[in-house]
Amino acid sequence: MIDLHLHTTASDGLSTPDALVREAAAAGLRTIAVTDHDTIAGVTATAAAARHAGLAFVPGIEMTATVAGRDLHILGYYLDIDDEPLVTFLAARRDERRARVVAIGERLRAIGAPVDLAPILDVPAASGRALGRPAIARALVAAGFAADVADAFDRYLAGGRPAFVTRPSVPPADVIARIHDAGGIASLAHPGKMHVDVLVPEFVGAGLDAIEVYHPDHTPDDTTRYLAMARAHGLLVTGGSDYHGPGSGRTSGLGSVTLPAEAFAALETRARAVRS
Ligand code: AMP
Ligand code: ZN
Ligand code: FE
Ligand code: FE
């Protein structure tokens, strides 16, 4: 079984790279990719653990772009994680994430839900760890301001809610270019959650290589529609469980959504072609 969408503690996952690989092996996965938000800090450790456990491993990332002020997630696979322009671009995105956490903290204080975000912010930039709203959501739950992580998003953190803070604009074409320059393949993450179907031709024009057809938040209709879209635009197909660790609140289990072997073979063929 193949799962190309997994998060670790390098971003908002709850499993360390070692724990993730143990869980993946126990779930019967044979091929995994790690796709943390705006960081490759979990790639090296996960690759080593995967090698040790006899799992095939694909280096990956999930980068946040913006379209008309809304977030868009773009997955990158087979990247050279030492690519200097990529490393620099990601460090800037992580600085923005940190500033956003601070701004959300100020907003929460102003609306009467003060939470201490110091433990969240107490991460050296050199660690490469990416901060994000799920950690704030957990702090809100711990402080009694929300029943669970989903409730914290619904009440405070989601778009349009009182502690929502917009992020600086990040054009999808820039994200795709950074992935390509690092030798990677760019895939539009969970399009069924993004409501950007009409923009897919524009993303294809910007070099999008693939589309995430298989995702836990996709309905059977979504899966059918995006498979057809992939065929129509000549896009590769990716998929995975978007696992964030045990008890992360939004989790479909490891192995619950996997990528068919033929789709993975096509991806590998392209990756080899890009490299040579
Ligand atoms: P951020 O990286 O700060 O934009 O936070 C986005 C991440 O928060 C997503 O990738 C999900 O992992 C998580 N998330 C978004 N919305 C929700 C929600 N309603 N409930 C739980 N987690 C969510
Ligand atoms: Zn996430
Ligand atoms: Fe995502
Ligand atoms: Fe994800």
Short mmCIF file of C-alpha atoms and ligand atoms in Angstrom, two decimals:
data_model
loop_
_atom_site.label_atom_id
_atom_site.label_comp_id
_atom_site.label_asym_id
_atom_site.label_seq_id
_atom_site.Cartn_x
_atom_site.Cartn_y
_atom_site.Cartn_z
CA MET A 1 0.00 0.00 0.00
CA ILE A 2 1.16 3.47 -0.92
CA ASP A 3 0.45 6.66 1.07
CA LEU A 4 1.94 9.90 -0.25
CA HIS A 5 0.44 12.40 2.22
CA LEU A 6 1.77 12.20 5.79
CA HIS A 7 2.69 14.82 8.38
CA THR A 8 5.27 14.70 11.19
CA THR A 9 6.23 16.85 14.17
CA ALA A 10 8.27 18.97 11.73
CA SER A 11 4.92 20.69 11.06
CA ASP A 12 1.54 19.98 12.62
CA GLY A 13 1.71 16.20 12.82
CA LEU A 14 1.80 14.56 16.25
CA SER A 15 4.08 11.66 15.27
CA THR A 16 7.84 12.00 15.16
CA PRO A 17 9.50 10.64 12.00
CA ASP A 18 10.44 7.43 13.86
CA ALA A 19 6.93 6.99 15.29
CA LEU A 20 5.35 7.71 11.91
CA VAL A 21 7.39 5.01 10.21
CA ARG A 22 6.51 2.51 12.97
CA GLU A 23 2.81 3.35 12.55
CA ALA A 24 3.07 3.15 8.76
CA ALA A 25 4.74 -0.26 8.84
CA ALA A 26 2.16 -1.53 11.34
CA ALA A 27 -0.64 -0.30 9.07
CA GLY A 28 0.79 -2.35 6.20
CA LEU A 29 2.13 0.54 4.12
CA ARG A 30 5.10 -0.26 1.87
CA THR A 31 5.70 3.15 0.30
CA ILE A 32 5.37 6.50 2.07
CA ALA A 33 6.03 10.17 1.42
CA VAL A 34 6.31 12.78 4.14
CA THR A 35 4.60 16.05 3.23
CA ASP A 36 4.96 18.58 6.02
CA HIS A 37 3.62 22.13 5.70
CA ASP A 38 6.31 24.47 4.31
CA THR A 39 9.23 22.45 5.67
CA ILE A 40 11.50 19.60 4.69
CA ALA A 41 12.83 19.31 8.27
CA GLY A 42 11.23 15.87 8.73
CA VAL A 43 12.46 14.37 5.47
CA THR A 44 15.94 13.17 6.40
CA ALA A 45 14.89 11.47 9.64
CA THR A 46 11.83 9.85 8.04
CA ALA A 47 13.93 8.63 5.11
CA ALA A 48 16.42 7.01 7.49
CA ALA A 49 13.68 5.37 9.58
CA ALA A 50 11.92 4.16 6.43
CA ARG A 51 15.11 2.64 5.07
CA HIS A 52 15.63 0.85 8.38
CA ALA A 53 12.05 -0.48 8.32
CA GLY A 54 12.28 -1.57 4.68
CA LEU A 55 9.72 0.96 3.41
CA ALA A 56 10.15 2.82 0.14
CA PHE A 57 10.32 6.57 0.73
CA VAL A 58 9.60 9.67 -1.38
CA PRO A 59 10.75 13.08 -0.12
CA GLY A 60 7.88 15.55 -0.17
CA ILE A 61 6.35 18.77 1.06
CA GLU A 62 2.95 20.48 1.27
CA MET A 63 3.37 24.16 0.47
CA THR A 64 0.76 26.82 1.13
CA ALA A 65 0.00 29.24 -1.71
CA THR A 66 -2.82 31.79 -1.79
CA VAL A 67 -5.50 32.52 -4.35
CA ALA A 68 -7.59 35.65 -3.80
CA GLY A 69 -6.65 35.58 -0.11
CA ARG A 70 -7.56 31.93 0.35
CA ASP A 71 -5.11 29.14 1.05
CA LEU A 72 -4.22 26.60 -1.59
CA HIS A 73 -2.07 23.57 -0.77
CA ILE A 74 0.42 22.30 -3.32
CA LEU A 75 2.31 19.07 -2.76
CA GLY A 76 5.88 18.64 -4.00
CA TYR A 77 7.50 15.22 -4.50
CA TYR A 78 11.02 13.95 -5.26
CA LEU A 79 12.53 17.30 -4.32
CA ASP A 80 16.19 17.98 -3.78
CA ILE A 81 15.91 19.16 -0.18
CA ASP A 82 19.26 20.95 -0.42
CA ASP A 83 18.11 23.19 -3.28
CA GLU A 84 19.11 26.66 -2.11
CA PRO A 85 16.23 28.71 -3.64
CA LEU A 86 13.75 26.22 -2.16
CA VAL A 87 15.40 26.33 1.27
CA THR A 88 15.35 30.16 1.24
CA PHE A 89 11.74 30.33 0.05
CA LEU A 90 10.61 27.93 2.78
CA ALA A 91 12.46 29.82 5.52
CA ALA A 92 10.53 32.96 4.50
CA ARG A 93 7.21 31.09 4.62
CA ARG A 94 8.06 29.80 8.11
CA ASP A 95 8.91 33.32 9.31
CA GLU A 96 5.47 34.39 8.07
CA ARG A 97 3.88 31.46 9.91
CA ARG A 98 5.57 32.50 13.15
CA ALA A 99 4.41 36.12 12.76
CA ARG A 100 0.91 34.84 12.06
CA VAL A 101 0.86 32.78 15.26
CA VAL A 102 1.85 35.91 17.20
CA ALA A 103 -0.91 37.92 15.46
CA ILE A 104 -3.51 35.23 16.16
CA GLY A 105 -2.42 35.23 19.81
CA GLU A 106 -3.00 38.99 19.99
CA ARG A 107 -6.40 38.60 18.35
CA LEU A 108 -7.39 35.86 20.80
CA ARG A 109 -6.38 38.04 23.73
CA ALA A 110 -8.43 40.93 22.34
CA ILE A 111 -11.57 38.82 22.06
CA GLY A 112 -11.29 37.34 25.54
CA ALA A 113 -9.71 33.98 24.82
CA PRO A 114 -6.14 34.55 25.98
CA VAL A 115 -3.87 31.54 25.60
CA ASP A 116 -0.17 31.34 26.32
CA LEU A 117 1.49 30.72 22.96
CA ALA A 118 5.04 31.00 24.33
CA PRO A 119 5.53 27.20 24.37
CA ILE A 120 4.46 27.05 20.72
CA LEU A 121 6.78 29.90 19.72
CA ASP A 122 9.69 28.47 21.68
CA VAL A 123 11.13 26.67 18.66
CA PRO A 124 14.47 27.75 17.18
CA ALA A 125 14.16 28.86 13.55
CA ALA A 126 17.18 26.65 12.82
CA SER A 127 15.10 23.57 13.65
CA GLY A 128 13.15 24.18 10.44
CA ARG A 129 9.88 23.36 12.19
CA ALA A 130 6.81 25.03 10.71
CA LEU A 131 4.26 26.55 13.09
CA GLY A 132 0.55 26.48 12.33
CA ARG A 133 -2.96 26.86 13.64
CA PRO A 134 -3.42 23.27 14.90
CA ALA A 135 -0.98 23.96 17.77
CA ILE A 136 -3.00 27.07 18.67
CA ALA A 137 -6.17 25.00 18.49
CA ARG A 138 -4.69 22.50 20.96
CA ALA A 139 -3.72 25.36 23.30
CA LEU A 140 -7.30 26.69 23.12
CA VAL A 141 -8.60 23.24 24.04
CA ALA A 142 -6.11 22.90 26.91
CA ALA A 143 -7.15 26.35 28.24
CA GLY A 144 -10.83 25.37 28.12
CA PHE A 145 -11.84 27.78 25.34
CA ALA A 146 -12.80 24.99 22.94
CA ALA A 147 -14.10 21.45 23.27
CA ASP A 148 -11.70 19.97 20.72
CA VAL A 149 -9.47 21.00 17.82
CA ALA A 150 -12.35 21.12 15.32
CA ASP A 151 -14.33 23.29 17.74
CA ALA A 152 -11.34 25.65 18.13
CA PHE A 153 -11.22 26.12 14.34
CA ASP A 154 -15.01 26.59 14.15
CA ARG A 155 -15.08 29.13 16.96
CA TYR A 156 -11.85 31.07 16.42
CA LEU A 157 -9.32 30.01 13.81
CA ALA A 158 -11.02 29.11 10.53
CA GLY A 159 -11.48 31.62 7.70
CA GLY A 160 -14.09 34.21 8.65
CA ARG A 161 -13.84 33.42 12.37
CA PRO A 162 -12.83 36.14 14.86
CA ALA A 163 -9.19 35.13 15.37
CA PHE A 164 -8.50 34.40 11.70
CA VAL A 165 -5.48 36.27 10.35
CA THR A 166 -4.73 36.35 6.62
CA ARG A 167 -1.28 35.37 5.41
CA PRO A 168 0.88 37.30 2.92
CA SER A 169 0.15 36.49 -0.71
CA VAL A 170 2.02 33.48 -2.13
CA PRO A 171 1.30 32.97 -5.86
CA PRO A 172 0.75 29.30 -6.84
CA ALA A 173 3.03 29.81 -9.86
CA ASP A 174 5.89 30.74 -7.50
CA VAL A 175 5.35 27.60 -5.43
CA ILE A 176 5.25 25.41 -8.55
CA ALA A 177 8.44 27.07 -9.84
CA ARG A 178 10.28 26.44 -6.54
CA ILE A 179 9.24 22.76 -6.67
CA HIS A 180 10.34 22.44 -10.30
CA ASP A 181 13.67 24.18 -9.73
CA ALA A 182 14.34 21.68 -6.95
CA GLY A 183 13.70 18.84 -9.42
CA GLY A 184 10.29 18.03 -7.96
CA ILE A 185 6.80 17.20 -9.16
CA ALA A 186 3.95 19.56 -8.15
CA SER A 187 0.52 18.17 -7.25
CA LEU A 188 -2.60 20.14 -6.31
CA ALA A 189 -3.52 18.92 -2.80
CA HIS A 190 -7.08 17.85 -1.93
CA PRO A 191 -8.79 20.01 -4.60
CA GLY A 192 -12.16 18.86 -3.26
CA LYS A 193 -11.56 21.05 -0.18
CA MET A 194 -10.26 24.05 -2.10
CA HIS A 195 -13.10 25.06 -4.45
CA VAL A 196 -10.72 26.06 -7.23
CA ASP A 197 -11.79 23.67 -10.01
CA VAL A 198 -12.17 26.54 -12.48
CA LEU A 199 -8.56 27.57 -11.85
CA VAL A 200 -7.05 24.16 -12.60
CA PRO A 201 -6.31 25.05 -16.27
CA GLU A 202 -4.44 28.14 -15.04
CA PHE A 203 -2.39 26.00 -12.63
CA VAL A 204 -1.67 23.56 -15.47
CA GLY A 205 -0.45 26.56 -17.47
CA ALA A 206 1.86 27.40 -14.56
CA GLY A 207 3.33 23.90 -14.76
CA LEU A 208 1.22 21.84 -12.37
CA ASP A 209 2.17 18.18 -12.94
CA ALA A 210 -0.35 16.25 -10.87
CA ILE A 211 -3.53 16.36 -8.85
CA GLU A 212 -4.34 14.66 -5.55
CA VAL A 213 -7.30 12.50 -6.49
CA TYR A 214 -7.32 10.22 -3.43
CA HIS A 215 -7.86 12.05 -0.14
CA PRO A 216 -10.01 11.34 2.96
CA ASP A 217 -12.04 14.54 2.49
CA HIS A 218 -12.98 13.62 -1.09
CA THR A 219 -16.42 12.20 -1.75
CA PRO A 220 -16.71 9.39 -4.33
CA ASP A 221 -17.99 12.09 -6.73
CA ASP A 222 -14.88 14.21 -6.08
CA THR A 223 -12.62 11.24 -6.79
CA THR A 224 -14.40 10.51 -10.07
CA ARG A 225 -14.36 14.18 -11.12
CA TYR A 226 -10.65 14.68 -10.37
CA LEU A 227 -9.69 11.45 -12.13
CA ALA A 228 -11.48 12.76 -15.21
CA MET A 229 -9.79 16.13 -14.79
CA ALA A 230 -6.39 14.44 -14.54
CA ARG A 231 -7.07 12.60 -17.81
CA ALA A 232 -8.37 15.72 -19.55
CA HIS A 233 -5.28 17.77 -18.64
CA GLY A 234 -2.71 14.96 -18.83
CA LEU A 235 -1.98 15.27 -15.11
CA LEU A 236 -0.41 12.59 -12.94
CA VAL A 237 -2.43 11.33 -9.99
CA THR A 238 -1.38 11.36 -6.32
CA GLY A 239 -3.10 10.43 -3.07
CA GLY A 240 -2.81 9.63 0.59
CA SER A 241 -4.38 9.79 4.03
CA ASP A 242 -3.19 13.29 5.13
CA TYR A 243 -2.35 11.60 8.42
CA HIS A 244 -1.50 13.96 11.28
CA GLY A 245 -0.86 11.38 14.00
CA PRO A 246 -2.93 9.58 16.61
CA GLY A 247 -5.56 11.73 18.28
CA SER A 248 -4.99 14.74 16.02
CA GLY A 249 -8.74 15.16 15.64
CA ARG A 250 -8.97 15.33 11.86
CA THR A 251 -7.38 12.03 11.17
CA SER A 252 -8.35 9.29 8.88
CA GLY A 253 -6.30 6.27 9.78
CA LEU A 254 -3.10 5.32 8.05
CA GLY A 255 -3.88 3.06 5.13
CA SER A 256 -7.49 4.27 4.87
CA VAL A 257 -6.73 6.19 1.67
CA THR A 258 -3.97 4.89 -0.57
CA LEU A 259 -2.62 5.48 -4.07
CA PRO A 260 -3.10 2.77 -6.71
CA ALA A 261 0.19 1.18 -7.79
CA GLU A 262 -0.25 2.22 -11.47
CA ALA A 263 -0.57 5.88 -10.50
CA PHE A 264 2.57 5.61 -8.37
CA ALA A 265 4.47 3.90 -11.19
CA ALA A 266 3.59 6.79 -13.52
CA LEU A 267 4.82 9.26 -10.91
CA GLU A 268 8.13 7.42 -10.51
CA THR A 269 8.60 7.28 -14.26
CA ARG A 270 8.13 11.05 -14.48
CA ALA A 271 10.45 11.69 -11.55
CA ARG A 272 13.17 9.65 -13.22
CA ALA A 273 12.66 11.54 -16.48
CA VAL A 274 12.91 14.89 -14.67
CA ARG A 275 16.16 13.86 -12.99
CA SER A 276 17.87 12.66 -16.17
P1 AMP B 1 -2.17 26.51 8.91
O1 AMP B 1 -1.01 25.66 8.48
O2 AMP B 1 -1.87 27.39 10.06
O3 AMP B 1 -2.84 27.21 7.77
O4 AMP B 1 -3.24 25.45 9.46
C1 AMP B 1 -3.86 24.61 8.52
C2 AMP B 1 -3.89 23.19 9.02
O5 AMP B 1 -4.79 23.11 10.11
C3 AMP B 1 -4.43 22.23 7.99
O6 AMP B 1 -3.43 21.73 7.17
C4 AMP B 1 -5.02 21.16 8.84
O7 AMP B 1 -4.01 20.26 9.24
C5 AMP B 1 -5.53 21.90 10.06
N1 AMP B 1 -6.94 22.26 9.99
C6 AMP B 1 -7.53 23.15 9.17
N2 AMP B 1 -8.85 23.26 9.43
C7 AMP B 1 -9.11 22.40 10.44
C8 AMP B 1 -10.28 22.03 11.15
N3 AMP B 1 -11.48 22.58 10.88
N4 AMP B 1 -10.17 21.11 12.13
C9 AMP B 1 -8.97 20.57 12.42
N5 AMP B 1 -7.83 20.87 11.78
C10 AMP B 1 -7.90 21.77 10.80
ZN ZN B 2 -1.79 19.96 8.55
FE FE B 3 -3.56 20.33 3.15
FE FE B 4 -1.75 17.76 4.58
#
